[in-house]
mmCIF file of C-alpha atoms in Angstrom:
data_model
loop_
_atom_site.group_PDB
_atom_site.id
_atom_site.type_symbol
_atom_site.label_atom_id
_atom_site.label_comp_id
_atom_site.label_asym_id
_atom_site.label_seq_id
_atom_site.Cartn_x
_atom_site.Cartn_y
_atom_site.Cartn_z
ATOM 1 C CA UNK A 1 -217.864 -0.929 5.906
ATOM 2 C CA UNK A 2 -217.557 3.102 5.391
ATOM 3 C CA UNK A 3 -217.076 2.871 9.112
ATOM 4 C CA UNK A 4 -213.903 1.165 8.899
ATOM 5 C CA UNK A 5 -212.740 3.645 5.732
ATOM 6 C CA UNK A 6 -213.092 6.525 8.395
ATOM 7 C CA UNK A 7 -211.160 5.047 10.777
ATOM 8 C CA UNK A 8 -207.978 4.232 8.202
ATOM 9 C CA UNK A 9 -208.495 7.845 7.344
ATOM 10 C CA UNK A 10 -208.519 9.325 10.480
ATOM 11 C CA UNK A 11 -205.810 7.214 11.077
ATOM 12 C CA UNK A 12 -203.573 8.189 8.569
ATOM 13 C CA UNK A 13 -204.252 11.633 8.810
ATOM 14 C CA UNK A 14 -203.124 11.632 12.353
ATOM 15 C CA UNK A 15 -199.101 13.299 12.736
ATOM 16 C CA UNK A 16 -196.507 10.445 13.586
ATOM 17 C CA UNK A 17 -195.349 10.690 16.626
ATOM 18 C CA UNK A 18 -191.510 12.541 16.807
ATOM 19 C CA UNK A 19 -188.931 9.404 17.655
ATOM 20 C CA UNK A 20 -186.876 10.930 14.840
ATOM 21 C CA UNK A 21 -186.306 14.096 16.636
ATOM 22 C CA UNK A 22 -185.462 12.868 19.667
ATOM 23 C CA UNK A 23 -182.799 11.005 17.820
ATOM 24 C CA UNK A 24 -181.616 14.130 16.386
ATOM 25 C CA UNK A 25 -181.074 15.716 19.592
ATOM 26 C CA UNK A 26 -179.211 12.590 20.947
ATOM 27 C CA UNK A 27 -177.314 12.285 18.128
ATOM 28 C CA UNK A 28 -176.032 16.046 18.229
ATOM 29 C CA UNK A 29 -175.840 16.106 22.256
ATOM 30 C CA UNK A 30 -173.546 12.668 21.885
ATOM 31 C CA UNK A 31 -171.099 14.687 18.707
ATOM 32 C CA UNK A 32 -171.130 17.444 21.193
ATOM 33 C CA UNK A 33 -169.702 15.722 23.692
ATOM 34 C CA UNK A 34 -167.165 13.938 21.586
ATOM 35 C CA UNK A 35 -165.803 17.075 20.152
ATOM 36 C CA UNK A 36 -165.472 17.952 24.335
ATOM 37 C CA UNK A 37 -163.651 15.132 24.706
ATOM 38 C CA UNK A 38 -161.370 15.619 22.056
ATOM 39 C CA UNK A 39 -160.258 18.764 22.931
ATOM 40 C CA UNK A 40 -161.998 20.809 19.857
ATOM 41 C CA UNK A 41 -164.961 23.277 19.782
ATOM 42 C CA UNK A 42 -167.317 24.060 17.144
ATOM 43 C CA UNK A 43 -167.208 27.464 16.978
ATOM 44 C CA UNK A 44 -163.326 27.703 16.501
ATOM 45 C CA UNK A 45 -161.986 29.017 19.683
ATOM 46 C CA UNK A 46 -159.028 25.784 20.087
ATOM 47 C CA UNK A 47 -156.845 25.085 17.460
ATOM 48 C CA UNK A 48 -157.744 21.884 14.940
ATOM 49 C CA UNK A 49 -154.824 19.265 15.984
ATOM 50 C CA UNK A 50 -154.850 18.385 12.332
ATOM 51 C CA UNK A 51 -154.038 21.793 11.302
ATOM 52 C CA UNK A 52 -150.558 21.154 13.490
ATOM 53 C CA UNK A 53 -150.280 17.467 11.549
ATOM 54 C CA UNK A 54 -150.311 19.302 8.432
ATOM 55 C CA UNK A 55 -147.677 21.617 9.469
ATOM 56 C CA UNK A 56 -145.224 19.003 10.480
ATOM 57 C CA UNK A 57 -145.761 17.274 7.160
ATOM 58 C CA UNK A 58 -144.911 20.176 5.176
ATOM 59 C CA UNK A 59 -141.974 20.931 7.609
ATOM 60 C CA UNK A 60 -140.445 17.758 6.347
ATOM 61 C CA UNK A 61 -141.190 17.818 3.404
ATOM 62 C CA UNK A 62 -139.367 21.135 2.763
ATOM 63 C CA UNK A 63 -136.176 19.105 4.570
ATOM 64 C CA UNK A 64 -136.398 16.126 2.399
ATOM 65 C CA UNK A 65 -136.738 18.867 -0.659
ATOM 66 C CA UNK A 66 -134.008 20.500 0.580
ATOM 67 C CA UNK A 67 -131.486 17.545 1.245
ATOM 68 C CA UNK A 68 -132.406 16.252 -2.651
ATOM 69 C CA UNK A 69 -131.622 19.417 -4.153
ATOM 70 C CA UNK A 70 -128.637 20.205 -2.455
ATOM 71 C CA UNK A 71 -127.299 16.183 -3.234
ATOM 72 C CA UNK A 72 -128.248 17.299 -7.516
ATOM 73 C CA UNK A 73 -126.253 20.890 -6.306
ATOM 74 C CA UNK A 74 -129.343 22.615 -7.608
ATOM 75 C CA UNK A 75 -131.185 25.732 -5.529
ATOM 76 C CA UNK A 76 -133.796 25.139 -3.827
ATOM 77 C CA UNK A 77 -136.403 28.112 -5.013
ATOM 78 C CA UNK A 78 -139.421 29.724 -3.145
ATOM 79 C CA UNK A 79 -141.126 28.891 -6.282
ATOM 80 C CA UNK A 80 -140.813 25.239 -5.535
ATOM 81 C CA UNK A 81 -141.112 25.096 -2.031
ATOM 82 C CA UNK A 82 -144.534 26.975 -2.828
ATOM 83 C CA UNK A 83 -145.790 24.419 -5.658
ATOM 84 C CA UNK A 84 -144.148 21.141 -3.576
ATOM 85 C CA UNK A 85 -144.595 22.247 -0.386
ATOM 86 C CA UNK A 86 -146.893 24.115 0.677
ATOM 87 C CA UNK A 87 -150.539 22.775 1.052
ATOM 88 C CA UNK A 88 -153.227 25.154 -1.019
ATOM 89 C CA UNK A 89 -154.401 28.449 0.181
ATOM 90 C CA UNK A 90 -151.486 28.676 2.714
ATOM 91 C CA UNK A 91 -148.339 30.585 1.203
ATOM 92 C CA UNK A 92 -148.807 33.047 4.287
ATOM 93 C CA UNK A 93 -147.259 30.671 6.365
ATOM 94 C CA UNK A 94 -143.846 30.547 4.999
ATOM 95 C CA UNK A 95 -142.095 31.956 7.101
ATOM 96 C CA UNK A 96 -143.118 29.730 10.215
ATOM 97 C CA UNK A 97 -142.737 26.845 7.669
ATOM 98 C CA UNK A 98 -139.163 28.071 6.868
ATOM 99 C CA UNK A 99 -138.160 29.001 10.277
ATOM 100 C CA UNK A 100 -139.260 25.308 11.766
ATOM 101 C CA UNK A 101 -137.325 23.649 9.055
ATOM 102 C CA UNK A 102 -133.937 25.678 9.616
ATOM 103 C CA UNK A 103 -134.472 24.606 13.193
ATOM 104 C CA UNK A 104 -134.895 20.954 12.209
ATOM 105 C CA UNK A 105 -131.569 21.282 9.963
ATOM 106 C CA UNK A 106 -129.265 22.900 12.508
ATOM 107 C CA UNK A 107 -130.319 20.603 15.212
ATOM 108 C CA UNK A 108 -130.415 17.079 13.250
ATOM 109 C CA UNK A 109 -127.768 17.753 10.251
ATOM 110 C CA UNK A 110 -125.876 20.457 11.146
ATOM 111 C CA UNK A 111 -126.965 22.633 8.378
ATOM 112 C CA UNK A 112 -128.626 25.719 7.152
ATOM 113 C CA UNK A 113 -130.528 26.981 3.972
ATOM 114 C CA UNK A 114 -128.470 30.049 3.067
ATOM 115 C CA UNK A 115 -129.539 32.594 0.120
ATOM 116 C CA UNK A 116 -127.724 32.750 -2.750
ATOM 117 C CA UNK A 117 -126.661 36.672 -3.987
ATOM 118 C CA UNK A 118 -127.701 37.607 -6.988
ATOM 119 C CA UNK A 119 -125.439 37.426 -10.280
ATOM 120 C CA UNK A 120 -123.414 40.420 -11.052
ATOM 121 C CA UNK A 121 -123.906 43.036 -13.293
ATOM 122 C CA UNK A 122 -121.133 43.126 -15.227
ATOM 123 C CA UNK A 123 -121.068 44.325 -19.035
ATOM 124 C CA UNK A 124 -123.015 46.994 -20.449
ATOM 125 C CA UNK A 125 -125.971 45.059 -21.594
ATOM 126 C CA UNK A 126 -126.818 43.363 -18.538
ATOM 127 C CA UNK A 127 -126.361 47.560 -16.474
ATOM 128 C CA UNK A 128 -128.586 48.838 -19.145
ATOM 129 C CA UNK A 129 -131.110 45.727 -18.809
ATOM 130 C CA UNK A 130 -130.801 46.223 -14.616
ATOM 131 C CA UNK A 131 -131.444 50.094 -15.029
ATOM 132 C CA UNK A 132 -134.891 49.316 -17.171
ATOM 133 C CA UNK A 133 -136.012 46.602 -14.900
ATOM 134 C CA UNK A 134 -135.460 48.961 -11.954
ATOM 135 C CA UNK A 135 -136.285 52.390 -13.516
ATOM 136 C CA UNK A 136 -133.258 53.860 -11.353
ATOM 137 C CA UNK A 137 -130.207 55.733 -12.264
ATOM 138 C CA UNK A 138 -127.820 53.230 -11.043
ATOM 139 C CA UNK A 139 -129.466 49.668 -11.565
ATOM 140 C CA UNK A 140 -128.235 48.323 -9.180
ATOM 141 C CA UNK A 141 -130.877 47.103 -6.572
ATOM 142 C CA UNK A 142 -128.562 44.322 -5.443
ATOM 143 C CA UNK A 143 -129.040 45.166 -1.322
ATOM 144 C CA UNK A 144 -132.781 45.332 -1.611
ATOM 145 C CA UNK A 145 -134.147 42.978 -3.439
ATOM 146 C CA UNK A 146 -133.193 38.929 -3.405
ATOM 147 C CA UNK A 147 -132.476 36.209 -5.543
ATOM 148 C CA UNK A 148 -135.117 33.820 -3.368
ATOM 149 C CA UNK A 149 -133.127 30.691 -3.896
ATOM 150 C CA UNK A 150 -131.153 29.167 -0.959
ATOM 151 C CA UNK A 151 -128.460 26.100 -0.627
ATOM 152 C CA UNK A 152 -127.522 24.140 1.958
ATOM 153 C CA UNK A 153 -124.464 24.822 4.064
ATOM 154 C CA UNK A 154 -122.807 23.365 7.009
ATOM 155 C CA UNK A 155 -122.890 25.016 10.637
ATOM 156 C CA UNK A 156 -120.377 22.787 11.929
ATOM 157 C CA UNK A 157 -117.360 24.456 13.802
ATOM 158 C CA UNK A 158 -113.889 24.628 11.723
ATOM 159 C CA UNK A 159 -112.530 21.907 14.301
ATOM 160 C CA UNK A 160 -115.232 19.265 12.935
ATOM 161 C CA UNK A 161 -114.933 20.150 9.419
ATOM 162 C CA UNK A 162 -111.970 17.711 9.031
ATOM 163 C CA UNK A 163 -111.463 15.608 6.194
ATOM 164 C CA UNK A 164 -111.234 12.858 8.809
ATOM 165 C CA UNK A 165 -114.633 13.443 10.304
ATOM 166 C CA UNK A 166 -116.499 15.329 7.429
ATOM 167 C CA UNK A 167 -115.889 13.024 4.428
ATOM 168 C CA UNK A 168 -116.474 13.727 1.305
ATOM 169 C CA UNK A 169 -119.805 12.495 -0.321
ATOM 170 C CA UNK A 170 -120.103 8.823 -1.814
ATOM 171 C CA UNK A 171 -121.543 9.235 -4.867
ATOM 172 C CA UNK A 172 -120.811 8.608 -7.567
ATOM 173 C CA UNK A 173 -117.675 7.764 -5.233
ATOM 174 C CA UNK A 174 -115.775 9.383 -2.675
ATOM 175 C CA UNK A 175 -112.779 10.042 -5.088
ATOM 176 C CA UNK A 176 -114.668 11.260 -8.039
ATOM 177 C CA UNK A 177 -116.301 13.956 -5.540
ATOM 178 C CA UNK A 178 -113.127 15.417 -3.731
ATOM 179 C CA UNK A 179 -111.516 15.808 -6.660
ATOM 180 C CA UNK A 180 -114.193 17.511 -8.410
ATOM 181 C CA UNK A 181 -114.361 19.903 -5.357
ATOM 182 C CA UNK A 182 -110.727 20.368 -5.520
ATOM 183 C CA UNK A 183 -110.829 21.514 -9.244
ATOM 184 C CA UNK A 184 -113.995 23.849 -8.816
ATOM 185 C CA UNK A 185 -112.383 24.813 -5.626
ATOM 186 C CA UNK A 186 -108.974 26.168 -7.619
ATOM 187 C CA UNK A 187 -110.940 27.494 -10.036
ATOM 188 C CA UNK A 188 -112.864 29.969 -7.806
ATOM 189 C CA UNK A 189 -109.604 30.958 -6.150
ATOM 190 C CA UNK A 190 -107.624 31.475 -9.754
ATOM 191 C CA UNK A 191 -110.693 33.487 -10.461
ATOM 192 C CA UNK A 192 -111.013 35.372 -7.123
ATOM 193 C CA UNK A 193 -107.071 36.538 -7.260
ATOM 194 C CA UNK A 194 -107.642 38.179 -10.505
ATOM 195 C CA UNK A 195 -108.119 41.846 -10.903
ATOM 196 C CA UNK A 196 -111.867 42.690 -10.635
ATOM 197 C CA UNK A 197 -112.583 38.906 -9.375
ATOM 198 C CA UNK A 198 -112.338 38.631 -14.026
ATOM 199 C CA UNK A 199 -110.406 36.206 -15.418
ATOM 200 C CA UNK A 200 -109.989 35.932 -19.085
ATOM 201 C CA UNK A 201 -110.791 32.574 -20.519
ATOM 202 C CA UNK A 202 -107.248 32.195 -22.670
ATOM 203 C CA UNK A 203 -105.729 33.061 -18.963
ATOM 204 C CA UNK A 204 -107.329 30.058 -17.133
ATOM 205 C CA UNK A 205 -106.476 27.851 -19.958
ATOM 206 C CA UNK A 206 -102.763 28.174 -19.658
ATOM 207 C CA UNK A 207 -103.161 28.255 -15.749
ATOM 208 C CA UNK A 208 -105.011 25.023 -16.035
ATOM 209 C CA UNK A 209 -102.296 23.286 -18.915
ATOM 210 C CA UNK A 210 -99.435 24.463 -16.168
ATOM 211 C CA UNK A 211 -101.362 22.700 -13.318
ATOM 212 C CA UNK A 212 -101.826 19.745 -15.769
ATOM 213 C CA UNK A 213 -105.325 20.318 -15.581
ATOM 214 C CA UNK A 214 -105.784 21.229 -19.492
ATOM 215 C CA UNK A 215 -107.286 17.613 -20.412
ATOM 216 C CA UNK A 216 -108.276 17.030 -16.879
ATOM 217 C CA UNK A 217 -110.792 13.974 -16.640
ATOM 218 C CA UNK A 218 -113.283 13.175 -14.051
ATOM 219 C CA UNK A 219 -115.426 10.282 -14.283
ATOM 220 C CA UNK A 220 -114.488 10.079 -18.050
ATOM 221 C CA UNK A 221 -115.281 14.089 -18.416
ATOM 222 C CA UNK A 222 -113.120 16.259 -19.894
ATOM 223 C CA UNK A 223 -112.304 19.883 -18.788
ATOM 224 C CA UNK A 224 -114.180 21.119 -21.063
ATOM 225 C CA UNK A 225 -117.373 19.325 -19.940
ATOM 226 C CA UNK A 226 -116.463 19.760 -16.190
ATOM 227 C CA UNK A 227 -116.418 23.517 -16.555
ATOM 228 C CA UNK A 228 -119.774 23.237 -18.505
ATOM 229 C CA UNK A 229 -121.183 21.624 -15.172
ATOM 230 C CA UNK A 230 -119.600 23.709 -12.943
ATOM 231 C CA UNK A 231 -121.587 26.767 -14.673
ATOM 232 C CA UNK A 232 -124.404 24.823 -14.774
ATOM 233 C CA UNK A 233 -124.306 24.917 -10.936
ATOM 234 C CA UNK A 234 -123.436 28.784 -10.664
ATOM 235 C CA UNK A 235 -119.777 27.700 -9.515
ATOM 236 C CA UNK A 236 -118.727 29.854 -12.300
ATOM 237 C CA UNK A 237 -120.004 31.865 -14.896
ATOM 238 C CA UNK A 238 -119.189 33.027 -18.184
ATOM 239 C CA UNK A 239 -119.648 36.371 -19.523
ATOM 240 C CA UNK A 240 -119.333 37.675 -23.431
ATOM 241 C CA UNK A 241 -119.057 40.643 -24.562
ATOM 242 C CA UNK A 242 -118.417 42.361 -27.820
ATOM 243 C CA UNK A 243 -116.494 45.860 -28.198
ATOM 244 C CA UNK A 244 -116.228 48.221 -30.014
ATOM 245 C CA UNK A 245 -114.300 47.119 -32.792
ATOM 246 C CA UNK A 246 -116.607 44.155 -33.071
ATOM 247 C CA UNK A 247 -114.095 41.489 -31.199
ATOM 248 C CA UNK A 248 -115.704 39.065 -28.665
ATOM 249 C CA UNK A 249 -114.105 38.519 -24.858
ATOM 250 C CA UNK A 250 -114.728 36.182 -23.040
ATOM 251 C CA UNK A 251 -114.109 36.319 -18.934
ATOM 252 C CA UNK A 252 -114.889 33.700 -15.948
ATOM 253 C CA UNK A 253 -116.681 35.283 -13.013
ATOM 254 C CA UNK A 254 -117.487 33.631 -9.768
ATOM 255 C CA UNK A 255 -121.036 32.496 -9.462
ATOM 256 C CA UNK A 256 -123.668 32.959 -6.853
ATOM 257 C CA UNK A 257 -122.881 28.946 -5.541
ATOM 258 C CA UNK A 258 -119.351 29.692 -5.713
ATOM 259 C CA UNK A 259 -119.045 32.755 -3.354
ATOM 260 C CA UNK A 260 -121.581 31.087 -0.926
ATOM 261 C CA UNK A 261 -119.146 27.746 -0.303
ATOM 262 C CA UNK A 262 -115.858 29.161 -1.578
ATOM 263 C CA UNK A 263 -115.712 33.287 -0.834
ATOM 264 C CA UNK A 264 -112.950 34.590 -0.031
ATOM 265 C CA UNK A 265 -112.399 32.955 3.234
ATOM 266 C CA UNK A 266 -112.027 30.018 1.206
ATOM 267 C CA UNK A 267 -109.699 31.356 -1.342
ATOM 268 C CA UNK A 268 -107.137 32.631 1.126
ATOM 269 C CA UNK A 269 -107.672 29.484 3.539
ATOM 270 C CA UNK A 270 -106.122 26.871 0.212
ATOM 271 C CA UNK A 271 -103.601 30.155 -0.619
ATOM 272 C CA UNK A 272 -102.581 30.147 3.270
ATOM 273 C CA UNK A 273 -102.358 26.471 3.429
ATOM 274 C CA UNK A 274 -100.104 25.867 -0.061
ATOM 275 C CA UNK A 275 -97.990 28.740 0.988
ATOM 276 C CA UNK A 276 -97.880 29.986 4.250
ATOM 277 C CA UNK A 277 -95.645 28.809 6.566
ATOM 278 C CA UNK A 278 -93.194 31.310 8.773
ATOM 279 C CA UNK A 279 -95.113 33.784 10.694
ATOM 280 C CA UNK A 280 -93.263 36.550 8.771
ATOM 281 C CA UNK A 281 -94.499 34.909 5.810
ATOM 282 C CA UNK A 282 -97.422 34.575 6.481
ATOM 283 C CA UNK A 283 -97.661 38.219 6.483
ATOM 284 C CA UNK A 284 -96.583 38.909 3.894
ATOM 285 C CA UNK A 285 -98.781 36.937 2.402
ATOM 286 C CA UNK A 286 -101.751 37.718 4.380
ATOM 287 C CA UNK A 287 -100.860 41.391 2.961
ATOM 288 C CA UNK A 288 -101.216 40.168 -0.719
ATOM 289 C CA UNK A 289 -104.336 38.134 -0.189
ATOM 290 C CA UNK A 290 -105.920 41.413 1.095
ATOM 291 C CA UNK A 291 -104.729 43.392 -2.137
ATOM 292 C CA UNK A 292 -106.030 40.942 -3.987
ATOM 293 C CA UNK A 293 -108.857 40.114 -2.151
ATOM 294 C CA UNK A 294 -109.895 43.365 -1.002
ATOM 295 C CA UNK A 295 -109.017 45.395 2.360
ATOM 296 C CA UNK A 296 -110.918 43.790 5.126
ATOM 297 C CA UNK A 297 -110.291 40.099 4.542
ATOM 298 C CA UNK A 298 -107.703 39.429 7.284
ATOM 299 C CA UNK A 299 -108.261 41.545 11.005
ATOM 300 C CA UNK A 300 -104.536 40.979 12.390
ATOM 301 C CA UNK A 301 -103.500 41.696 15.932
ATOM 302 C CA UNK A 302 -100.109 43.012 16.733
ATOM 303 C CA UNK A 303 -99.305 39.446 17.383
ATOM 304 C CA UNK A 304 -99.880 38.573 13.764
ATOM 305 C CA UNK A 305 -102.621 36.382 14.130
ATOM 306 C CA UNK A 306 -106.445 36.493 12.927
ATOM 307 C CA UNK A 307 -108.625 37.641 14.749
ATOM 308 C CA UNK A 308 -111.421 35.144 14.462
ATOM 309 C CA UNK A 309 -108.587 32.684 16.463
ATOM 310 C CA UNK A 310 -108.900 32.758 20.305
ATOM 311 C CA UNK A 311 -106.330 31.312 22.041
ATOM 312 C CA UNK A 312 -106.877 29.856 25.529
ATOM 313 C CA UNK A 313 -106.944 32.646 28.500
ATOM 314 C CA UNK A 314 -107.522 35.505 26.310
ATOM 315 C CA UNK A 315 -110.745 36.022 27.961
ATOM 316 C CA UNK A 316 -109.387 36.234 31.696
ATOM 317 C CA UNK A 317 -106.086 38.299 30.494
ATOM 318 C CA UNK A 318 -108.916 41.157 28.709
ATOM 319 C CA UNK A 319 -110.612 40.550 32.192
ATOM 320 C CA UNK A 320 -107.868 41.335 34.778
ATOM 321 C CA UNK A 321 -106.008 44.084 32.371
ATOM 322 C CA UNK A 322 -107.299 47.532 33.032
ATOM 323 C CA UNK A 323 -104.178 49.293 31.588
ATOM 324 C CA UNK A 324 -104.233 51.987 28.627
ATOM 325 C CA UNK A 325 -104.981 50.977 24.684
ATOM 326 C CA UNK A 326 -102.394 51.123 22.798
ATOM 327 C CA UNK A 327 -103.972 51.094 18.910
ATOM 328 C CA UNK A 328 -101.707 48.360 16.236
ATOM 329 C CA UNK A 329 -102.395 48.123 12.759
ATOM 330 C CA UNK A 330 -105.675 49.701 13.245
ATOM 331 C CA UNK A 331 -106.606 47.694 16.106
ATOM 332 C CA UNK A 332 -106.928 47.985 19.640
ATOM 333 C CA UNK A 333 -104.958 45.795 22.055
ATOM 334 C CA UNK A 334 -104.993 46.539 25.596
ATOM 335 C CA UNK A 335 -101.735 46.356 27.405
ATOM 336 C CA UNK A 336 -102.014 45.356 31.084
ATOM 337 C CA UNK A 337 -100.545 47.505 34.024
ATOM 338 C CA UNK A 338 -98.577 44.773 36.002
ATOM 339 C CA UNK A 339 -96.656 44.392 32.940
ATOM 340 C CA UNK A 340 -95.698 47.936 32.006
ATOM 341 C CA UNK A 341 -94.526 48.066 35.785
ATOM 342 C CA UNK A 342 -92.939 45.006 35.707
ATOM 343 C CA UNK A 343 -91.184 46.619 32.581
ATOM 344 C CA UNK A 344 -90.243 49.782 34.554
ATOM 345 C CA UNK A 345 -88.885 47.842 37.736
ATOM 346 C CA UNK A 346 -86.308 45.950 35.448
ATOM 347 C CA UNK A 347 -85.288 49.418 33.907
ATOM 348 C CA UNK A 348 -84.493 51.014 37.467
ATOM 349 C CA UNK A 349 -82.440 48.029 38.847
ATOM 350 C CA UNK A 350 -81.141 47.893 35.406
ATOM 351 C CA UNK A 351 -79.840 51.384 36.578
ATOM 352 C CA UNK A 352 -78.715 50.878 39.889
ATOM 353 C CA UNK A 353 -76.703 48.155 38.900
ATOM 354 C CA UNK A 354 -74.843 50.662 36.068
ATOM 355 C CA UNK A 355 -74.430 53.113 39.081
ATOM 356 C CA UNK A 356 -73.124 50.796 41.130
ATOM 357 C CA UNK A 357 -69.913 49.516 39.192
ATOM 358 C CA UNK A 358 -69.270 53.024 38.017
ATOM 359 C CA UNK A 359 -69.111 53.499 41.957
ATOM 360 C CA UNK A 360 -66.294 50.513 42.449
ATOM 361 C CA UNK A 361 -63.506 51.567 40.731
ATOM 362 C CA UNK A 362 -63.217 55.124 41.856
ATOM 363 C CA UNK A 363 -63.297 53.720 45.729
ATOM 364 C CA UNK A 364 -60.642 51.450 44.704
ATOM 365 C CA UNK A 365 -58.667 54.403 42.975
ATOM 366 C CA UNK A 366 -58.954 56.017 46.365
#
């Protein structure tokens, strides 16, 4: 009996022999080569292919946040892109974020996130409020910093932005919208052609009762509310401001929204198109706009045509004239040589031809 005891002792004393760690080693030879065959590395020299997954998903999801806020005509802010976009711990890639989803916007909708400017400075309050924010002399720190809020618009050529081809949206309905376009459209331009882009708010009133647009309703909205909405979407904005003698003003000003899809472009394109319609006219015209718009807006040629219209050829005419530059307006237009000597051939036989009947009668005098 204590002979058997020793044995069970000795027997369970005795170390088990390793299966377990061979079937470590298999198990981390076999993940080894798994990881080989999926491309990846342990130590982090090839990129994690769900690393790329993730980006893609936040690339769309900044173009699905960016179609919604632009169909509620709300700006889309970093601020949101950050909290509804972005994964955590990865604000530092922004930028590639941002620059894949412009790319995915021009390419599939023909679109483009475009900042907004920042709202003016206009009465003394908001100067003096700019100057302590700032802590400079001027306040002013519109070129440097940025509002960091953008809005879709459309990088579609001016031949595709037809009514016939580019519709306006259906909801609530296709009426309801273009007209509300066309009213916050007029708006920004009977704002825009006002001295100082300013317009007083008893002003706009009687412009809007002599457009019978007073009592204007849209989708059972008044005027009143419709302007409301239109500065709650930075078409427009209103400023007060109390002087000295203690009397409150109270002026329009285009909003941020508003010079982004109206500007000026916009303001003289519906001025051009109501009015212009001689070419004499129509420079006139094109004169006033840039008096009241500001010096700049229109580039004219001698011709009396923008410049941002080619016409067809223009490119092979600049190439084959090497004449002189003769300067028009302010700008240059190059005058060929063939047709300056075409010009002086037609003078000379123009001559000749003078000479010759002066010549006639005295022979037949003779």
């Amino acid at each position: 009996m204590p002979l058997i005891r020793k044995r069970r002792s000795q027997a369970e004393a005795s170390p088990s022999p390793p299966p377990t760690r061979r079937r470590r080693s298999s198990t981390s030879s076999s993940a080894s080569l798994s990881d080989a065959e999926d491309g990846t590395q342990l130590d982090g020299n090839t990129q994690d292919p769900n690393a790329s997954s993730t980006q893609d998903q936040m690339v769309k999801k900044l173009v699905r946040l960016a179609l919604a806020s632009e169909y509620s005509r709300q700006p889309l802010r970093r601020a949101d892109i950050t909290a509804k976009v972005l994964a955590p711990n990865s604000s530092r890639n922004f930028k590639a974020i941002f620059a894949l989803a412009q790319d995915h916007l021009r390419s599939t909708f023909g679109m483009t996130l475009t900042e907004l400017p920042l709202k003016d400075k206009i009465t003394i309050t908001q100067k003096r409020a700019a100057q302590r924010a700032t802590g400079t002399s001027q306040g002013l720190s519109s070129a440097s910093a940025s509002s960091k809020a953008y809005v879709l618009t459309s990088t579609l050529p001016s031949s595709l932005r037809a009514p016939s081809i580019l519709a306006p949206a259906k909801a609530p309905s296709t009426a309801a919208e273009a007209s509300y376009v066309g009213l916050y459209t007029f708006i920004v331009s009977v704002i825009y052609l006002h001295q100082s882009h300013r317009c007083a708010e008893g002003k706009l009133e009687s412009i809007l009762k002599k457009v019978n647009a007073d009592n204007y309703v849209l989708g059972g909205e008044k005027t009143e509310k419709v302007l409301k909405r239109m500065e709650r979407e930075n078409y427009i904005v209103k400023i007060r401001e109390r002087e000295a003698g203690g009397e409150e003003t109270v002026d329009w000003v285009v909003g941020p929204r508003g010079k982004v899809e109206v500007g000026e472009k916009g303001v003289a394109g519906l001025v051009k198109g109501v009015f212009g319609k001689k070419d004499q006219e129509m420079e006139e015209l094109e004169s006033k706009l840039e008096r009241s718009l500001g010096e700049g807006t229109f580039r004219r040629k001698s011709h009396g045509r923008l410049e941002g219209v080619e016409e067809e050829g223009a490119e092979d005419d600049e190439e084959e004239g090497g004449g002189e530059v003769v300067e028009v307006d302010g700008d240059a237009e190059e005058e060929p040589e063939r047709m300056s000597g075409r010009r002086t051939s037609g003078r000379g036989n123009r001559r000749r031809r003078d000479e010759a009947e002066e010549e006639e009668p005295d022979e037949e005098d003779d």
